[in-house]
Tab-separated table of C-alpha atoms in Angstrom:
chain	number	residue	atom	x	y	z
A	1	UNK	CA	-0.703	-20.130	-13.109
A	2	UNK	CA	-1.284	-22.421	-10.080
A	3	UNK	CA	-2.103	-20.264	-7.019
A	4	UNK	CA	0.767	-19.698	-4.547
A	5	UNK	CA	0.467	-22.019	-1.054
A	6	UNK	CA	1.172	-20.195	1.846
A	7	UNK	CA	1.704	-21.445	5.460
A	8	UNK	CA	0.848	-19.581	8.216
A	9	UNK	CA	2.786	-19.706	11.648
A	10	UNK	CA	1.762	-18.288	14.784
A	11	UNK	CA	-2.191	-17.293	15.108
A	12	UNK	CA	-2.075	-14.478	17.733
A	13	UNK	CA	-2.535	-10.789	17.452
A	14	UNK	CA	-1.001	-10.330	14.253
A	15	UNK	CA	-1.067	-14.039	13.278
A	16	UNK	CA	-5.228	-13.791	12.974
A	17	UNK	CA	-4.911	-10.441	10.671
A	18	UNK	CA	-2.105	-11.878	8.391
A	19	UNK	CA	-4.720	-15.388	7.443
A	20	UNK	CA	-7.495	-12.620	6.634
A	21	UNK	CA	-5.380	-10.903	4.408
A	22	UNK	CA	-3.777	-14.142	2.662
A	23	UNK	CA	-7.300	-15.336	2.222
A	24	UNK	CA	-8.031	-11.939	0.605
A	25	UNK	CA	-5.357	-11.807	-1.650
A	26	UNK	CA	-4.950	-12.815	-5.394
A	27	UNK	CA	-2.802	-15.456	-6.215
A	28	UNK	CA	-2.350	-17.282	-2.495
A	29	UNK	CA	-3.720	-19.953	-0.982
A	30	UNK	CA	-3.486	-20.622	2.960
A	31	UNK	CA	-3.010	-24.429	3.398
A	32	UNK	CA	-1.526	-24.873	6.404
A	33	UNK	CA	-1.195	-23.037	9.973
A	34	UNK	CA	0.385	-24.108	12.738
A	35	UNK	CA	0.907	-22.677	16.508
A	36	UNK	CA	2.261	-24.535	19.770
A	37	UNK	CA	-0.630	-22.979	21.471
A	38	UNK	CA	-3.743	-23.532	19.465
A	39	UNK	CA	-5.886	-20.655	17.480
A	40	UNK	CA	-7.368	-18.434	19.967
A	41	UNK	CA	-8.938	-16.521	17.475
A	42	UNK	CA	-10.376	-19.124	14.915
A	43	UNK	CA	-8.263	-18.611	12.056
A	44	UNK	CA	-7.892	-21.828	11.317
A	45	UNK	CA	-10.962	-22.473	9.897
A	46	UNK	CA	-11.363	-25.912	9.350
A	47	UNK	CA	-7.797	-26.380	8.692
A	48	UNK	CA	-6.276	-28.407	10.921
A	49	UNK	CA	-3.986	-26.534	13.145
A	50	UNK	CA	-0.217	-28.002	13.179
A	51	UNK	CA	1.836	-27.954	16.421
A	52	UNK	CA	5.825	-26.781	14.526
A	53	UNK	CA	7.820	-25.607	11.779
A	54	UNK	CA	8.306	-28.639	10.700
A	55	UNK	CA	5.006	-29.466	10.237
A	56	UNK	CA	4.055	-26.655	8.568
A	57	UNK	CA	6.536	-27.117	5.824
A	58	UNK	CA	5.281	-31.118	5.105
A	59	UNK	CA	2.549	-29.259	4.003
A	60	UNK	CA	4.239	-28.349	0.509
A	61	UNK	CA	4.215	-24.806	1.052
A	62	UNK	CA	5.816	-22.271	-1.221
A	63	UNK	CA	5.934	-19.567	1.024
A	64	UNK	CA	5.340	-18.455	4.663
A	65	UNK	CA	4.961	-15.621	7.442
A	66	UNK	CA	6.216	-16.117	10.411
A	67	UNK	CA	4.057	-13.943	13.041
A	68	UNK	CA	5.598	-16.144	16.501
A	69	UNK	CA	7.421	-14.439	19.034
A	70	UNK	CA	10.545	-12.059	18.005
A	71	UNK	CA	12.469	-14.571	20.523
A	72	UNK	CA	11.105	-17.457	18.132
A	73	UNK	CA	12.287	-15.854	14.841
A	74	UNK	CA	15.777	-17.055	14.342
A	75	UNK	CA	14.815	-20.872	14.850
A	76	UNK	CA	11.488	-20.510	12.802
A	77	UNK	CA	13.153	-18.847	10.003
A	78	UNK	CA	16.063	-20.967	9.628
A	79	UNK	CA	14.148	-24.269	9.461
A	80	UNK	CA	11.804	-21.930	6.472
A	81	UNK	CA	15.227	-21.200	4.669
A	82	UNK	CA	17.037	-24.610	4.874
A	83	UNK	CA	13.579	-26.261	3.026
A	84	UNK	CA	13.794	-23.221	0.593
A	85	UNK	CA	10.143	-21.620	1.607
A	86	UNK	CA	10.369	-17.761	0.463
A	87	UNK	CA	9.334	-16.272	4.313
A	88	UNK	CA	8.201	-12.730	5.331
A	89	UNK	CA	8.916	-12.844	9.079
A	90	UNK	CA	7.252	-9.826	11.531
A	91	UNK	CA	9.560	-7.409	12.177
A	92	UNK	CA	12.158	-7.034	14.126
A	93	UNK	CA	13.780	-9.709	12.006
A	94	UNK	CA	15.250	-11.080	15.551
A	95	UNK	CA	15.563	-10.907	18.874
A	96	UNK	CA	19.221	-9.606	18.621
A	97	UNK	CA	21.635	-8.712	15.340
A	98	UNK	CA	23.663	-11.757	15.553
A	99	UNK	CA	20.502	-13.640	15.282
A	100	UNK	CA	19.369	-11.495	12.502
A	101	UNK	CA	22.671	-12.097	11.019
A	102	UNK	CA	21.864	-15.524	10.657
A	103	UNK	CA	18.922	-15.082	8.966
A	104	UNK	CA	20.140	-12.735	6.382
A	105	UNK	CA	22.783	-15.302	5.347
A	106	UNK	CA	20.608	-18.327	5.459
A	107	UNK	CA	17.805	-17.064	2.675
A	108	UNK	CA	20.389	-15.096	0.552
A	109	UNK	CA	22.661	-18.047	0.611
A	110	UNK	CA	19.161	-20.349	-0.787
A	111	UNK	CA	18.846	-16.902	-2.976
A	112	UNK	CA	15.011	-17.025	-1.770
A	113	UNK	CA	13.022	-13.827	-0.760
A	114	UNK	CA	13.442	-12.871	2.805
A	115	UNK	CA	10.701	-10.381	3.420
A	116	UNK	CA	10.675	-8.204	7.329
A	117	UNK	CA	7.146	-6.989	8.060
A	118	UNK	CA	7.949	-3.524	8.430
A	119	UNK	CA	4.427	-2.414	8.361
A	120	UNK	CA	4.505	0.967	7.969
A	121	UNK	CA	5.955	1.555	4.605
A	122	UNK	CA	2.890	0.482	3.166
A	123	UNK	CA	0.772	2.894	5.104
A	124	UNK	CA	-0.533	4.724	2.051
A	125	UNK	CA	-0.184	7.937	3.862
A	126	UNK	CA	3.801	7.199	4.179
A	127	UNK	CA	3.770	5.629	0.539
A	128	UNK	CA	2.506	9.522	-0.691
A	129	UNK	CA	4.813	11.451	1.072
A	130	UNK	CA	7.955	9.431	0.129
A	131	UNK	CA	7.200	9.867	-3.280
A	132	UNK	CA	6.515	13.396	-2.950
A	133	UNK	CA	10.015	14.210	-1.495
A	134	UNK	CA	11.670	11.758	-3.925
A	135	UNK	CA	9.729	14.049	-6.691
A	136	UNK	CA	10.994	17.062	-4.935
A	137	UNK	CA	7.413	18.542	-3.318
A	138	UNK	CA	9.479	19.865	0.003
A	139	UNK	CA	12.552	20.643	-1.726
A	140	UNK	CA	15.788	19.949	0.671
A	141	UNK	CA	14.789	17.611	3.470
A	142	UNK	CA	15.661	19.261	7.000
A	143	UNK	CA	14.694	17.149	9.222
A	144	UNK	CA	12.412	13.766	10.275
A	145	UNK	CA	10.515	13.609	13.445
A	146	UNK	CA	8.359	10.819	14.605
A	147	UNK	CA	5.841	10.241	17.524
A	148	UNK	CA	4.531	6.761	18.144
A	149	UNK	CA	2.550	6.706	21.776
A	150	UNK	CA	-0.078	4.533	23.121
A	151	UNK	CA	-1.277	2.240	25.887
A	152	UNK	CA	0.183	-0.897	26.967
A	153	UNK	CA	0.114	-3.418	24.155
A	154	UNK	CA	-0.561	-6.884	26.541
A	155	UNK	CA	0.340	-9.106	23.051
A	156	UNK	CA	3.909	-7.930	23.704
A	157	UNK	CA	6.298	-9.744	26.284
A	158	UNK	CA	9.957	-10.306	24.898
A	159	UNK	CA	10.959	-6.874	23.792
A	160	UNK	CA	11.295	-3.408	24.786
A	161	UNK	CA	9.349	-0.799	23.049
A	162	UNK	CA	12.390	-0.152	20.858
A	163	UNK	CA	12.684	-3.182	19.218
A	164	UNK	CA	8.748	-3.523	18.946
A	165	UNK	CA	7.902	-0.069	18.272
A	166	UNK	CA	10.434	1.998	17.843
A	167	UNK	CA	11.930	-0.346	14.853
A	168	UNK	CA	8.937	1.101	12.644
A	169	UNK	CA	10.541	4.715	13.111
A	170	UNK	CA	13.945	3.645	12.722
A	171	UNK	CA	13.198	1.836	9.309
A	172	UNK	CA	10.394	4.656	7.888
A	173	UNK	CA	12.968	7.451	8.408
A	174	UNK	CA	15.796	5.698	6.424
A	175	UNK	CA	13.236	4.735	3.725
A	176	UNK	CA	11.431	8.382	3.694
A	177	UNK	CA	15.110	9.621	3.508
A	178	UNK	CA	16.897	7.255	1.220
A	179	UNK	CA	19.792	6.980	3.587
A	180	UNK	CA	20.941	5.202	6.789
A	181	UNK	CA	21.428	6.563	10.275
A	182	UNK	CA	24.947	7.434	11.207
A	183	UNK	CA	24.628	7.974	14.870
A	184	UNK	CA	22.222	7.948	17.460
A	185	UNK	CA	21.553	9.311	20.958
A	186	UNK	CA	19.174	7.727	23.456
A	187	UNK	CA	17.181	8.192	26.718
A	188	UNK	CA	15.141	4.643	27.912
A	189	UNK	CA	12.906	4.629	30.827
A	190	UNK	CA	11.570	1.504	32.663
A	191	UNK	CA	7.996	2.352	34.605
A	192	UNK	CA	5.644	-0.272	34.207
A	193	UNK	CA	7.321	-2.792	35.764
A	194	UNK	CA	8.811	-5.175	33.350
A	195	UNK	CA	12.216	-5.864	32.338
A	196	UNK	CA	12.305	-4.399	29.408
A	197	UNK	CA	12.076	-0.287	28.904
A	198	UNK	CA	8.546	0.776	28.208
A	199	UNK	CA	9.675	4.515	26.767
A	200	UNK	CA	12.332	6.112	24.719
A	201	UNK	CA	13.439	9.321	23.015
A	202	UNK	CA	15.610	9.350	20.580
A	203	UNK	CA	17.768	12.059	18.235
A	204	UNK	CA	19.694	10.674	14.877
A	205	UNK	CA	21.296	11.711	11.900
A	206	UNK	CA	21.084	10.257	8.802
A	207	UNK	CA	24.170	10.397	6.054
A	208	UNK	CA	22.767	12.546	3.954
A	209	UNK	CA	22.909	15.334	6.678
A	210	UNK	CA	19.236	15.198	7.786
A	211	UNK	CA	18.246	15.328	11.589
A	212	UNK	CA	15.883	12.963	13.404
A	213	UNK	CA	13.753	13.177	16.579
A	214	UNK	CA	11.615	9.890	17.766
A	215	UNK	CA	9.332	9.614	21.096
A	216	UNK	CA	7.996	6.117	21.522
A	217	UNK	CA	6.073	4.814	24.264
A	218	UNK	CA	3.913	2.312	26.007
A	219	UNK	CA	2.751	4.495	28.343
A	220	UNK	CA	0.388	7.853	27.115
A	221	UNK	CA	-3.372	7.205	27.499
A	222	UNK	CA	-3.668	8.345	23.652
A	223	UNK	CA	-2.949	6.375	20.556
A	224	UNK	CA	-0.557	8.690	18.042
A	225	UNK	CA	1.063	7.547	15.306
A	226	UNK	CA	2.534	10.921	13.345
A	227	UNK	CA	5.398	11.484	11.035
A	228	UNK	CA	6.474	14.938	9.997
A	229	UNK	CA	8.955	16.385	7.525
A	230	UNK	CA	10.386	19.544	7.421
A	231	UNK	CA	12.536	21.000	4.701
A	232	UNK	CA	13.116	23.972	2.770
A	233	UNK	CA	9.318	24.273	1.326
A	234	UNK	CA	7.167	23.328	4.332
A	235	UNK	CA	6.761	20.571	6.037
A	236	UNK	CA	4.711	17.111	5.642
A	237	UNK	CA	2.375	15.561	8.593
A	238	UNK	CA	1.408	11.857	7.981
A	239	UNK	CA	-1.074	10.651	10.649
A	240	UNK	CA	-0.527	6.389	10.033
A	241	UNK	CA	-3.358	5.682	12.022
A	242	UNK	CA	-6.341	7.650	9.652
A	243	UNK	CA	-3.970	7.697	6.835
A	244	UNK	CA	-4.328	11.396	6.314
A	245	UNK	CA	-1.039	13.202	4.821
A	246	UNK	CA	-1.750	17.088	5.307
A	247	UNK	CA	1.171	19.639	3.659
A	248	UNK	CA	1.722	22.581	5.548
A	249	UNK	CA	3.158	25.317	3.356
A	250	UNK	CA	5.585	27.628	3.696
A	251	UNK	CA	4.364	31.259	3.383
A	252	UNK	CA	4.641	33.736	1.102
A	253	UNK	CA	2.144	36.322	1.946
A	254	UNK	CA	3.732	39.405	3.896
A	255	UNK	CA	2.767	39.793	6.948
A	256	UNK	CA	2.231	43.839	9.163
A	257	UNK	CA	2.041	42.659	12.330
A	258	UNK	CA	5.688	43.683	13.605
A	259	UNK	CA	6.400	41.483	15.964
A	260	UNK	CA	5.405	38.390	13.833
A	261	UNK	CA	7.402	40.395	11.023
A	262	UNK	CA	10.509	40.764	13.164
A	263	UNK	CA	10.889	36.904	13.309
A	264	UNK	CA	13.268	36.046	10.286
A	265	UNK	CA	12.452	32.477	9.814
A	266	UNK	CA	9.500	31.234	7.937
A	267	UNK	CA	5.936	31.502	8.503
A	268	UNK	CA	2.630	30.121	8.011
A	269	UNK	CA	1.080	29.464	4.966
A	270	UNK	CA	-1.527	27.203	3.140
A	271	UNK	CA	-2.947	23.973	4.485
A	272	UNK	CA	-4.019	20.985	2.478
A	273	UNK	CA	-4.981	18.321	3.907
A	274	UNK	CA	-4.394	15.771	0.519
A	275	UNK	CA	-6.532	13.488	-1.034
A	276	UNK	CA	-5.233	9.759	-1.738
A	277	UNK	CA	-6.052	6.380	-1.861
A	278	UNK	CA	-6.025	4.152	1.352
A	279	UNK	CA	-5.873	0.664	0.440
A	280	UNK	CA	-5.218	-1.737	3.832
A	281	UNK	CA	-1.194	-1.404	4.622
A	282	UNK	CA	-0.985	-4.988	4.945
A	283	UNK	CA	-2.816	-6.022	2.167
A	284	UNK	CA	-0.261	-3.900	0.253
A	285	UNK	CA	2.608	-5.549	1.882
A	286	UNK	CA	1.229	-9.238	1.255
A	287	UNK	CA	0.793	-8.312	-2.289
A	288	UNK	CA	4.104	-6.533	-2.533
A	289	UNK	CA	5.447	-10.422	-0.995
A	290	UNK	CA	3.548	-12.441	-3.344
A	291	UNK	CA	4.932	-10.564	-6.413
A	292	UNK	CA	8.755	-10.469	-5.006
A	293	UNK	CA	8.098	-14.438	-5.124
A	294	UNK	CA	7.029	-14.232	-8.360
A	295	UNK	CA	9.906	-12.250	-9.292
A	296	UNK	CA	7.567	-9.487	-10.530
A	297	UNK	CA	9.238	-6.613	-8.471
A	298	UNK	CA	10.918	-5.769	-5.266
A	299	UNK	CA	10.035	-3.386	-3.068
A	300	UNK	CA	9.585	-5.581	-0.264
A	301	UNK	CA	11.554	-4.416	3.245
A	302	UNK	CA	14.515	-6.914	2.537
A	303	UNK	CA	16.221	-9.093	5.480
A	304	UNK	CA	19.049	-6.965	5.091
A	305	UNK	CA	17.337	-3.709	5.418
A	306	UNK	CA	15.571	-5.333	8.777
A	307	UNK	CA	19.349	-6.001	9.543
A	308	UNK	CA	20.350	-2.543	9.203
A	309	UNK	CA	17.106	-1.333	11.403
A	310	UNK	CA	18.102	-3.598	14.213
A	311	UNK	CA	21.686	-2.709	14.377
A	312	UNK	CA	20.259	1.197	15.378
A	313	UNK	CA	17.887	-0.531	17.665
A	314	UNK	CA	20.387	-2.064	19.762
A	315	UNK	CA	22.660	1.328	19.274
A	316	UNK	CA	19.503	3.323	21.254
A	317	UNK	CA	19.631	0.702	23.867
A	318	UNK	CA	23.187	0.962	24.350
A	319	UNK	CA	23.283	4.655	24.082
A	320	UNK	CA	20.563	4.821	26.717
A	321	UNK	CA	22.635	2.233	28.485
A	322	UNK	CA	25.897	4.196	28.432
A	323	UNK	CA	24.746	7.559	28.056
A	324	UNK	CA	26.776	8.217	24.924
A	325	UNK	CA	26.575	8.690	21.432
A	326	UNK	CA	26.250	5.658	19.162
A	327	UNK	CA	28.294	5.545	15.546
A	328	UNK	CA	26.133	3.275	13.275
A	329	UNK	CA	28.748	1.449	11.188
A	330	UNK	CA	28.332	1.393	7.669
């Protein structure tokens, strides 16, 4: 079977990673790239570097990734769907749910595969620990927590942290979970200057009855990237940045020191820090794209699902707008 051709639009930050990985990857070959501002980081190499959309698709491309702007999505993905190019655009899908609307309609309407580059749930660290609580490991799920902090990201100028950062929370939770966010409560803070709020904390619940808790910010001198679980066995720490998923068990051994005794909940037990495999998340997620294409399997983040994790975007910004409460609707 004839490799896959793949175009390539936008060659920043993420734009330079994403031609690695296509080059890595069985079954694709990058033919064209284009971006309105050059190649900064030499991706290109030796292919000639086209200026549009448009251009890009003239190539005869069978599929593309859109890593422009979020502000740029909409138009770029449109003019992807209406030539029938499967597409796996960076997350958020759009700069706003109307927009993302759009999109959702315009690929399943050309019934191509509309891919949302949700990163995260192909960190193999997150890929573990959702199957472990879909086989059961922590029994009844309690409760999701999330902390995502670092420095100043200067690739990142037409969104707020939530719809940059905070998006990965928003969609890992529902996917660790199995189940959607029903409300949401938000705090936003604006220090650095720009227009758009550079730090958020956030409290949800899901449908299934399970409690979430998200800090995300541009602000902390440290990079942290940590997931935890809780539920009725212990709870589940997945660090996405080494990949390490550690299991923090509930104990069992008595304890005689009274006034740790006296406490009624649960208390320490065994550590394990667990062994797994850490193939590059988006190596995963390219391959996972190539074989939804193929219509080999699906377990891609759909457009809709990038939908669904923009609608509670914009529901923390207008909670931390209004000071309320948010109802997600179904």
């Amino acid at each position: 079977m004839a490799n896959l051709r793949v175009g390539l639009i936008g060659l920043g930050m993420m734009g330079r990673h994403h031609a690695r990985v296509i080059r890595e990857v069985d079954g694709l070959d990058l033919v064209a790239v284009a971006d309105a501002y050059g190649d900064p980081h030499g991706v290109a190499r030796g292919l000639p570097v086209l200026g549009s959309v448009e251009e890009l698709i003239a190539a005869g491309i069978n599929m593309a990734v859109a890593a422009v702007p979020t502000g740029m999505h909409e138009e770029v993905g449109l003019a992807l769907a209406a030539a029938g190019v499967h597409t796996l655009v960076e997350k958020p899908i759009a700069a706003s749910t109307a927009a993302g609307a759009r999109l959702v309609d315009a690929f399943a309407a050309k019934g191509l595969v509309g891919a949302v580059g949700h990163i995260e749930r192909f960190n193999p660290a997150l890929q573990s620990l959702r199957k472990r609580i879909a086989n059961g490991e922590l029994g009844e799920v309690y409760q999701i927590a999330t902390r995502r902090q670092g420095p100043f990201p200067a690739r990142i100028a037409d969104v707020g942290v939530v719809k940059d950062l905070g998006t990965h929370d928003i969609d890992l939770t529902a996917w660790l979970a199995q189940s959607r966010f029903v409300s949401i409560t938000a705090q936003t803070t604006t220090r650095s200057g720009r227009p758009h709020e550079d730090m958020v904390a956030a409290t949800g619940k899901l449908a299934n009855g399970i409690i979430t808790n998200h800090l995300v910010n541009w602000l902390s001198p440290m990079k942290e990237r940590l997931t935890i679980v809780t539920g009725e066995k212990g709870a589940f720490v997945a660090d996405t940045v080494t990949a390490d998923l550690t299991f923090y068990e509930n104990g069992t051994v008595a304890t005689e020191w009274d006034s740790i005794g006296a406490f009624r909940g649960v208390s320490e037990g065994n550590v394990t820090r667990l062994a797994i495999a850490k193939p590059e998340p988006l190596r995963t997620e390219h391959e996972a794209f190539r074989d939804a294409v193929l219509g080999l399997r699906h377990d891609v983040v759909t457009m809709a699902e990038g939908q669904d994790t923009l609608v509670v975007a914009e529901a923390v910004i207008e909670s931390s707008r209004t000071g309320e409460s948010v109802r997600i609707p179904a």
